[in-house]
Structures are given as C-alpha cells and as structure tokens.
mmCIF file of C-alpha atoms in Angstrom:
data_model
loop_
_atom_site.group_PDB
_atom_site.id
_atom_site.type_symbol
_atom_site.label_atom_id
_atom_site.label_comp_id
_atom_site.label_asym_id
_atom_site.label_seq_id
_atom_site.Cartn_x
_atom_site.Cartn_y
_atom_site.Cartn_z
ATOM 1 C CA MET O 1 49.083 115.936 117.429
ATOM 2 C CA ILE O 2 49.675 119.633 116.798
ATOM 3 C CA LYS O 3 47.723 121.690 114.278
ATOM 4 C CA GLY O 4 48.544 125.190 113.102
ATOM 5 C CA ARG O 5 48.998 127.655 110.286
ATOM 6 C CA THR O 6 52.455 128.167 108.791
ATOM 7 C CA ILE O 7 54.601 131.279 108.544
ATOM 8 C CA LYS O 8 57.208 130.474 105.864
ATOM 9 C CA PHE O 9 60.895 131.413 105.798
ATOM 10 C CA GLY O 10 63.730 130.248 103.560
ATOM 11 C CA ASP O 11 67.307 129.058 104.067
ATOM 12 C CA ASN O 12 69.802 130.217 106.691
ATOM 13 C CA VAL O 13 67.409 131.972 109.056
ATOM 14 C CA ASP O 14 69.894 133.161 111.648
ATOM 15 C CA THR O 15 69.436 134.077 115.275
ATOM 16 C CA ASP O 16 69.966 137.782 114.493
ATOM 17 C CA GLN O 17 66.946 137.635 112.200
ATOM 18 C CA ILE O 18 64.898 135.881 114.867
ATOM 19 C CA ILE O 19 65.874 138.392 117.560
ATOM 20 C CA PRO O 20 68.293 141.233 116.763
ATOM 21 C CA ALA O 21 71.151 141.583 119.269
ATOM 22 C CA GLN O 22 70.228 145.168 120.141
ATOM 23 C CA TYR O 23 67.226 143.896 122.147
ATOM 24 C CA LEU O 24 69.049 141.323 124.257
ATOM 25 C CA SER O 25 69.659 143.846 127.037
ATOM 26 C CA LEU O 26 65.931 144.209 127.734
ATOM 27 C CA SER O 27 64.899 142.941 131.160
ATOM 28 C CA THR O 28 62.519 140.086 130.379
ATOM 29 C CA ILE O 29 61.967 137.508 127.672
ATOM 30 C CA GLN O 30 58.480 138.985 127.241
ATOM 31 C CA GLN O 31 60.004 142.372 126.350
ATOM 32 C CA ILE O 32 62.587 140.794 124.060
ATOM 33 C CA ALA O 33 59.903 138.695 122.316
ATOM 34 C CA THR O 34 58.048 141.806 121.130
ATOM 35 C CA HIS O 35 60.916 142.261 118.643
ATOM 36 C CA THR O 36 60.794 138.720 117.196
ATOM 37 C CA PHE O 37 61.451 138.772 113.430
ATOM 38 C CA GLU O 38 61.228 142.549 113.580
ATOM 39 C CA PHE O 39 62.740 142.899 110.108
ATOM 40 C CA TYR O 40 60.373 140.354 108.557
ATOM 41 C CA GLY O 41 57.640 142.514 107.054
ATOM 42 C CA ASN O 42 54.427 141.941 108.954
ATOM 43 C CA PHE O 43 55.424 139.102 111.272
ATOM 44 C CA ALA O 44 53.935 140.878 114.292
ATOM 45 C CA ASN O 45 50.608 141.234 112.463
ATOM 46 C CA ASP O 46 50.649 137.897 110.606
ATOM 47 C CA PHE O 47 51.614 135.647 113.506
ATOM 48 C CA LYS O 48 49.034 134.208 115.909
ATOM 49 C CA PRO O 49 49.838 132.037 118.954
ATOM 50 C CA GLY O 50 49.742 128.394 117.902
ATOM 51 C CA ASP O 51 51.116 129.120 114.415
ATOM 52 C CA MET O 52 54.103 127.168 113.138
ATOM 53 C CA ILE O 53 57.256 128.435 111.497
ATOM 54 C CA SER O 54 58.675 126.632 108.488
ATOM 55 C CA GLY O 55 62.140 127.117 107.043
ATOM 56 C CA ASN O 56 64.431 125.203 104.751
ATOM 57 C CA ASP O 57 68.129 124.553 105.435
ATOM 58 C CA ASN O 58 70.176 125.661 108.452
ATOM 59 C CA PHE O 59 67.403 127.277 110.510
ATOM 60 C CA GLY O 60 68.777 128.989 113.632
ATOM 61 C CA CYS O 61 72.341 129.466 112.385
ATOM 62 C CA GLY O 62 74.568 132.263 113.650
ATOM 63 C CA SER O 63 75.007 133.229 117.280
ATOM 64 C CA SER O 64 74.314 130.586 119.902
ATOM 65 C CA ARG O 65 72.069 132.893 121.930
ATOM 66 C CA GLU O 66 69.445 131.060 123.930
ATOM 67 C CA GLN O 67 66.991 133.913 123.484
ATOM 68 C CA ALA O 68 66.314 132.958 119.851
ATOM 69 C CA PRO O 69 64.284 129.815 120.578
ATOM 70 C CA ALA O 70 63.010 131.364 123.828
ATOM 71 C CA VAL O 71 61.310 134.265 122.019
ATOM 72 C CA LEU O 72 59.666 131.836 119.597
ATOM 73 C CA LYS O 73 58.260 129.863 122.506
ATOM 74 C CA GLU O 74 57.221 133.065 124.295
ATOM 75 C CA ARG O 75 55.329 134.232 121.198
ATOM 76 C CA GLY O 76 53.430 130.919 121.146
ATOM 77 C CA VAL O 77 55.102 129.174 118.203
ATOM 78 C CA SER O 78 53.787 125.598 118.370
ATOM 79 C CA ALA O 79 56.567 124.100 116.218
ATOM 80 C CA VAL O 80 59.420 124.980 113.880
ATOM 81 C CA ILE O 81 59.769 122.797 110.791
ATOM 82 C CA ALA O 82 62.892 122.812 108.619
ATOM 83 C CA ARG O 83 65.036 120.555 106.469
ATOM 84 C CA SER O 84 67.914 121.165 108.888
ATOM 85 C CA PHE O 85 68.718 123.160 112.020
ATOM 86 C CA ALA O 86 71.892 124.641 113.427
ATOM 87 C CA ARG O 87 72.820 122.163 116.152
ATOM 88 C CA ILE O 88 73.152 124.651 119.037
ATOM 89 C CA PHE O 89 69.759 126.181 118.140
ATOM 90 C CA TYR O 90 68.286 122.678 118.047
ATOM 91 C CA ARG O 91 69.633 121.815 121.507
ATOM 92 C CA ASN O 92 68.567 125.147 122.987
ATOM 93 C CA ALA O 93 65.041 124.763 121.588
ATOM 94 C CA ILE O 94 64.546 121.221 122.870
ATOM 95 C CA ASN O 95 65.952 122.252 126.258
ATOM 96 C CA ILE O 96 63.269 124.932 126.659
ATOM 97 C CA GLY O 97 60.491 122.709 125.315
ATOM 98 C CA LEU O 98 60.075 124.122 121.789
ATOM 99 C CA LEU O 99 59.245 121.433 119.234
ATOM 100 C CA LEU O 100 61.583 121.318 116.226
ATOM 101 C CA VAL O 101 60.737 118.987 113.364
ATOM 102 C CA GLU O 102 63.208 117.947 110.674
ATOM 103 C CA CYS O 103 61.485 117.336 107.351
ATOM 104 C CA GLU O 104 63.425 116.621 104.168
ATOM 105 C CA LYS O 105 60.642 118.150 102.053
ATOM 106 C CA ALA O 106 60.069 121.271 104.175
ATOM 107 C CA ASP O 107 60.463 123.365 101.017
ATOM 108 C CA GLU O 108 57.064 122.014 99.877
ATOM 109 C CA ILE O 109 55.341 123.827 102.753
ATOM 110 C CA ARG O 110 53.917 127.202 101.718
ATOM 111 C CA GLN O 111 53.008 130.385 103.566
ATOM 112 C CA GLY O 112 49.630 129.939 105.271
ATOM 113 C CA ASP O 113 49.413 126.153 104.855
ATOM 114 C CA VAL O 114 47.516 124.483 107.680
ATOM 115 C CA LEU O 115 49.478 121.523 109.016
ATOM 116 C CA GLU O 116 49.008 118.706 111.511
ATOM 117 C CA ILE O 117 52.178 117.239 113.004
ATOM 118 C CA ASP O 118 52.041 113.732 114.409
ATOM 119 C CA THR O 119 55.420 113.097 116.041
ATOM 120 C CA GLN O 120 54.358 109.588 117.046
ATOM 121 C CA LYS O 121 53.638 108.517 113.458
ATOM 122 C CA GLY O 122 56.427 110.645 111.976
ATOM 123 C CA VAL O 123 54.261 112.596 109.567
ATOM 124 C CA ILE O 124 53.129 116.121 108.759
ATOM 125 C CA ARG O 125 49.717 116.258 107.140
ATOM 126 C CA ASN O 126 49.344 119.352 104.970
ATOM 127 C CA ILE O 127 45.612 119.974 105.154
ATOM 128 C CA THR O 128 45.819 122.826 102.640
ATOM 129 C CA SER O 129 47.445 120.756 99.872
ATOM 130 C CA ASP O 130 46.043 117.389 101.030
ATOM 131 C CA SER O 131 49.493 115.805 101.179
ATOM 132 C CA ASN O 132 51.717 114.084 103.725
ATOM 133 C CA LEU O 133 55.381 114.707 104.486
ATOM 134 C CA GLU O 134 57.601 112.326 106.421
ATOM 135 C CA ILE O 135 59.525 113.718 109.374
ATOM 136 C CA THR O 136 62.572 112.553 111.253
ATOM 137 C CA PRO O 137 61.272 110.938 114.436
ATOM 138 C CA LEU O 138 62.472 112.356 117.733
ATOM 139 C CA PRO O 139 64.266 110.027 120.117
ATOM 140 C CA ALA O 140 62.065 109.046 123.071
ATOM 141 C CA PHE O 141 64.102 111.037 125.596
ATOM 142 C CA MET O 142 63.710 114.225 123.522
ATOM 143 C CA GLN O 143 59.973 113.637 123.260
ATOM 144 C CA ASP O 144 59.910 113.244 127.056
ATOM 145 C CA ILE O 145 61.765 116.558 127.482
ATOM 146 C CA LEU O 146 59.257 118.282 125.182
ATOM 147 C CA ASN O 147 56.296 116.694 126.955
ATOM 148 C CA CYS O 148 57.614 118.078 130.248
ATOM 149 C CA GLY O 149 58.028 121.578 128.836
ATOM 150 C CA GLY O 150 61.821 121.581 128.804
ATOM 151 C CA ILE O 151 64.924 120.069 130.366
ATOM 152 C CA VAL O 152 64.549 121.724 133.789
ATOM 153 C CA LYS O 153 61.002 120.421 134.274
ATOM 154 C CA TYR O 154 62.078 117.045 132.892
ATOM 155 C CA ILE O 155 64.880 116.771 135.462
ATOM 156 C CA ASP O 156 62.631 117.993 138.271
ATOM 157 C CA ASN O 157 60.052 115.394 137.293
ATOM 158 C CA ARG O 158 62.627 112.595 137.207
ATOM 159 C CA ARG O 159 63.904 113.637 140.649
ATOM 160 C CA GLY O 160 60.393 113.845 142.031
ATOM 161 C CA ASP O 161 60.502 117.632 142.540
ATOM 162 C CA HIS O 162 57.299 118.277 140.642
ATOM 163 C CA ASP O 163 54.892 118.969 143.521
ATOM 164 C CA GLY O 164 52.424 116.398 142.229
ATOM 165 C CA LEU O 165 52.404 117.800 138.715
ATOM 166 C CA GLU O 166 53.324 115.371 135.979
ATOM 167 C CA CYS O 167 54.689 116.227 132.560
ATOM 168 C CA ARG O 168 51.879 117.328 130.306
ATOM 169 C CA ASP O 169 51.536 116.538 126.663
ATOM 170 C CA ARG O 170 51.390 119.232 124.002
ATOM 171 C CA THR O 171 47.583 119.276 123.997
ATOM 172 C CA GLN O 172 47.440 122.855 125.288
ATOM 173 C CA LEU O 173 49.290 124.168 122.224
ATOM 174 C CA ALA O 174 46.986 122.171 119.975
ATOM 175 C CA ILE O 175 43.955 123.723 121.700
ATOM 176 C CA ILE O 176 45.392 127.238 121.256
ATOM 177 C CA ALA O 177 46.058 126.534 117.576
ATOM 178 C CA GLN O 178 42.527 125.174 117.078
ATOM 179 C CA LYS O 179 40.998 128.314 118.621
ATOM 180 C CA ASN O 180 43.057 130.503 116.284
ATOM 181 C CA MET O 181 41.974 128.481 113.248
ATOM 182 C CA THR O 182 38.270 129.161 113.807
#
C-alpha cells in the first residue's frame, strides 16, 4: 500500500510540460529532474518526495522521451494516477519502475488530497474526502516489474543476476511518504 499527498494536474499533460526539451542535453537525470514541471507555478516548492501526481485524460502525451517518467521517479513521485495515459509514457514508466494507476474517476481527486493506493485490492482510498475509487488492476507481470524497480532489475532477477538481492516491494516509498505526512 502506498500513501501520499496529491499534486493535481488536468488533461493532456504532455512530456514537454513534465520536462522541457531544452534541458534534455544536461548530463545526468538528477540535473534534468531539477527542471521537472518548471512551468507549473510552485511545483518545486509544493512537491515533496513520496507525493503522488494526479491527472485526468491522456497523461504523458507528446514526445516519447524516456526522461519524462524518469524525472518523476528521480524526484520521488510515488505514483501517477490518471483516467488514461499515453501508451508510450505508460510503457516507459513501468519499465523504469514508476507506478501508474488508471482510475476512471481520477477527476474526483483534488489538489492536496491524501490518498492510499492498494494495487492488490484495486482501490484508492481518499483519506481527505473519506471515499474510495476503483482502479484498473495491473497484470501480475507488471506488478512484478514494479516490485523489482523496473524491467532491467526484473530481468536480472529472473536470470539470477541479482547478487543475492531479491525484488523489493514498494514499502520504501510508503515509508518516505509517511515521513513527509507527519
């Protein structure tokens, strides 16, 4: 289960809004991530590691750049919730271990709502509004990829190249979110 505060966006959040193209030439993902949602008011001040991002339709549309989900993960986004995602963004995010949650009623989530996501039960509990929202369950293999931290670690684990380290669950992100809530 993942718990966090929500930063709310609307429809058609494109990859240029997430990370403007002018920063893609920077050397590291850490440097690029400092410009995440640069044109969204106070994102840099509002966002805390462990927070969630919520959008409506077509989140991650536009360019297929892999840096868009990578900067969200680098900043510590615990999950992105939307009614729908651009398919290439969705694949890129799952491949790097960033949880995306499809929720038909994502528009009911408000800025600052505190949510708990239970991917096993297929529900988002909105603690702020004391309501529940159903989510589209992830296929087991996608959940396994997320639990491993991405496709590369998943493949390494399946091949036995994990040096004794097994795939971890998402408890660490939940702990980070809990610390930021208090």
